[in-house]
Coordinates of C-alpha atoms in Angstrom, one line a residue:
M1 CA 262.6 -118.2 81.6
R2 CA 266.1 -119.5 82.1
R3 CA 266.2 -120.9 78.6
E4 CA 265.2 -117.5 77.2
R5 CA 267.9 -115.8 79.2
R6 CA 270.4 -118.4 78.0
S7 CA 269.4 -118.0 74.4
I8 CA 269.6 -114.2 74.7
R9 CA 273.1 -114.5 76.3
D10 CA 274.1 -116.9 73.5
V11 CA 272.9 -114.4 70.8
R12 CA 274.9 -111.6 72.6
K13 CA 278.0 -113.7 72.7
S14 CA 277.6 -114.6 69.0
T15 CA 277.1 -111.0 68.1
W16 CA 280.2 -109.9 70.0
A17 CA 282.2 -112.7 68.4
I18 CA 281.1 -111.6 64.9
F19 CA 281.9 -107.9 65.6
G20 CA 285.2 -108.9 67.2
T21 CA 286.2 -110.9 64.1
I22 CA 285.2 -108.1 61.8
A23 CA 287.2 -105.6 63.9
F24 CA 290.2 -107.9 63.9
V25 CA 290.1 -108.2 60.1
V26 CA 289.7 -104.4 59.7
L27 CA 292.6 -103.7 62.0
V28 CA 294.8 -106.2 60.2
T29 CA 293.8 -104.7 56.8
Y30 CA 294.5 -101.2 58.1
A31 CA 298.0 -102.3 59.3
L32 CA 298.8 -103.9 55.9
R33 CA 297.6 -100.9 53.8
R34 CA 301.1 -99.7 53.1
W35 CA 302.3 -103.1 51.7
L36 CA 299.2 -103.8 49.6
S37 CA 299.0 -102.6 46.0
P38 CA 295.7 -101.6 44.3
G39 CA 295.4 -105.1 42.8
D40 CA 295.8 -106.7 46.2
W41 CA 293.0 -104.6 47.6
A42 CA 290.6 -106.3 45.1
G43 CA 291.6 -109.6 46.6
V44 CA 291.0 -108.3 50.1
G45 CA 287.5 -107.3 49.0
Q46 CA 286.9 -110.8 47.7
W47 CA 288.1 -112.2 51.0
F48 CA 285.6 -109.9 52.9
G49 CA 282.8 -111.0 50.6
G50 CA 283.6 -114.7 51.2
L51 CA 283.9 -114.1 54.9
G52 CA 280.5 -112.3 54.9
A53 CA 278.9 -115.1 53.0
L54 CA 280.3 -117.7 55.5
I55 CA 279.0 -115.7 58.4
A56 CA 275.6 -115.3 56.8
A57 CA 275.4 -119.1 56.2
W58 CA 276.4 -119.8 59.8
V59 CA 273.7 -117.4 61.1
A60 CA 271.1 -118.9 58.9
L61 CA 272.0 -122.4 60.1
R62 CA 271.9 -121.3 63.7
I63 CA 268.5 -119.7 63.3
A64 CA 267.1 -122.9 61.6
S65 CA 268.6 -125.1 64.3
D66 CA 267.0 -123.0 67.1
E67 CA 263.7 -123.0 65.3
R68 CA 263.8 -126.8 64.9
R69 CA 264.5 -127.2 68.7
R70 CA 261.6 -124.9 69.6
E71 CA 259.3 -126.8 67.3
S72 CA 260.4 -130.1 68.8
R73 CA 259.7 -128.8 72.3
R74 CA 256.3 -127.6 71.2
D75 CA 255.4 -131.0 69.7
A76 CA 256.6 -132.8 72.8
E77 CA 254.5 -130.6 75.0
R78 CA 251.4 -131.0 72.8
L79 CA 251.8 -134.8 73.0
R80 CA 252.1 -134.7 76.7
V81 CA 248.9 -132.6 77.0
Q82 CA 247.2 -135.2 74.8
A83 CA 248.4 -138.0 77.2
F84 CA 246.7 -136.1 80.1
S85 CA 243.4 -136.3 78.2
I86 CA 243.2 -140.1 78.3
V87 CA 241.5 -141.1 81.5
G88 CA 240.6 -144.6 82.9
G89 CA 238.3 -145.7 85.6
V90 CA 236.2 -148.5 87.0
A91 CA 232.7 -148.5 85.4
G92 CA 231.2 -149.8 88.6
S93 CA 230.1 -153.2 87.3
E94 CA 231.6 -156.4 88.6
D95 CA 230.9 -160.1 88.4
S96 CA 232.7 -163.4 88.2
N97 CA 234.1 -162.3 84.8
G98 CA 236.1 -159.6 86.3
V99 CA 235.8 -155.8 86.5
Q100 CA 234.4 -153.4 83.9
V101 CA 236.6 -150.5 83.2
F102 CA 236.4 -147.5 80.9
V103 CA 238.9 -145.5 79.0
R104 CA 237.9 -142.0 77.8
N105 CA 239.6 -139.7 75.3
T106 CA 238.8 -136.1 76.2
G107 CA 241.5 -134.7 74.0
P108 CA 241.5 -133.2 70.5
E109 CA 243.5 -136.1 68.8
P110 CA 242.9 -139.9 68.6
V111 CA 245.2 -142.4 70.3
V112 CA 245.9 -146.0 69.2
N113 CA 246.7 -149.4 70.6
I114 CA 244.8 -148.9 73.9
D115 CA 244.9 -151.6 76.5
V116 CA 244.3 -152.0 80.2
V117 CA 247.2 -154.0 81.7
A118 CA 246.6 -153.8 85.5
L119 CA 244.4 -152.6 88.3
H120 CA 246.0 -150.6 91.1
V121 CA 244.0 -151.6 94.2
I122 CA 244.2 -148.8 96.7
G123 CA 243.5 -150.0 100.2
R124 CA 243.5 -148.1 103.6
S125 CA 246.9 -149.4 104.5
E126 CA 248.5 -150.5 101.3
T127 CA 248.3 -150.3 97.5
F128 CA 249.0 -153.4 95.4
V129 CA 249.0 -154.0 91.6
V130 CA 246.9 -156.7 90.1
E131 CA 248.0 -157.6 86.6
C132 CA 245.0 -158.1 84.3
A133 CA 244.3 -159.7 81.0
P134 CA 241.6 -157.9 79.1
T135 CA 238.7 -160.2 78.2
S136 CA 238.1 -158.4 74.9
E137 CA 240.5 -157.4 72.2
R138 CA 242.7 -154.4 72.5
R139 CA 241.1 -151.2 71.2
Q140 CA 242.9 -150.1 68.0
V141 CA 241.8 -146.5 67.9
L142 CA 240.0 -144.2 70.4
L143 CA 238.8 -141.0 68.7
P144 CA 238.3 -137.7 70.5
G145 CA 235.2 -137.8 72.7
E146 CA 234.9 -141.6 72.6
E147 CA 234.7 -143.9 75.6
W148 CA 235.7 -147.6 75.5
R149 CA 234.4 -150.1 78.0
T150 CA 236.0 -153.5 78.5
W151 CA 236.1 -156.3 81.1
V152 CA 239.4 -157.1 82.7
K153 CA 240.2 -160.1 84.8
P154 CA 243.2 -160.7 87.1
T155 CA 245.7 -163.1 85.6
N156 CA 245.8 -164.8 89.1
E157 CA 242.3 -166.3 89.5
D158 CA 242.7 -166.3 93.3
L159 CA 242.6 -162.5 93.4
T160 CA 239.2 -162.2 91.7
S161 CA 237.0 -162.4 94.8
E162 CA 239.3 -160.1 96.8
L163 CA 239.4 -157.6 93.9
L164 CA 235.6 -157.6 93.7
L165 CA 235.4 -156.6 97.3
K166 CA 237.8 -153.7 96.7
V167 CA 235.7 -152.6 93.7
M168 CA 232.8 -152.2 95.9
D169 CA 234.9 -149.9 98.1
G170 CA 235.8 -147.9 95.0
G171 CA 239.5 -148.9 95.4
P172 CA 240.9 -150.1 92.0
V173 CA 242.2 -147.8 89.4
P174 CA 243.1 -149.1 85.9
E175 CA 246.5 -148.7 84.4
V176 CA 246.0 -147.8 80.7
V177 CA 248.6 -148.1 78.0
F178 CA 248.3 -146.3 74.7
D179 CA 250.3 -144.8 71.8
D180 CA 249.9 -141.2 70.6
L181 CA 250.1 -140.3 66.9
A182 CA 253.9 -139.8 67.2
A183 CA 254.2 -143.5 68.3
T184 CA 255.2 -142.7 71.9
R185 CA 254.0 -145.4 74.3
W186 CA 252.2 -143.9 77.4
Y187 CA 251.2 -145.4 80.7
R188 CA 248.6 -143.7 82.9
I189 CA 247.1 -144.9 86.1
G190 CA 243.5 -143.6 86.4
D191 CA 243.8 -139.8 86.2
G192 CA 247.4 -139.7 87.5
V193 CA 250.4 -138.2 85.7
P194 CA 251.1 -140.1 82.4
R195 CA 254.6 -141.5 81.8
S196 CA 256.3 -142.6 78.6

């Protein structure tokens, strides 16, 4: 709402600036009418034509620039909505190999370079991050409606048994990294707010 008010205010200022300039030129021309010959008036007409063309070009550039900014904001918002549609979670399976997690694309567009880099273990008193190395290759493309399951294992082998106990309590949440189609790198912990 503020941006709309600001843009309306900017348009009003620009309009008043244009009318002010035209009024100034008309007043100067009116003041000089006694000293100008009929041939000079033709030159004044050409000057007005040139000034009008310059103002028209400036207005066209201003409109194009505003439209480009609006389009850029719309694209950024669309990509942010797409980032919210990538959800990760624990699949509920665990063994000595690590923890099975899933990544689901519920959005309308594919994402690329998907990987699970950590598990955020949420305990009753504290939350700690366990860095993980996926046991399978990174997923290159995740199409809309698809789900990818993979096994992740802590990089620190000593944490495996403690992590498995937390999995049974439903505690860990995977941290998923992925790229959208505009090559923006996103990080999302479970179904939390994605960050780029």
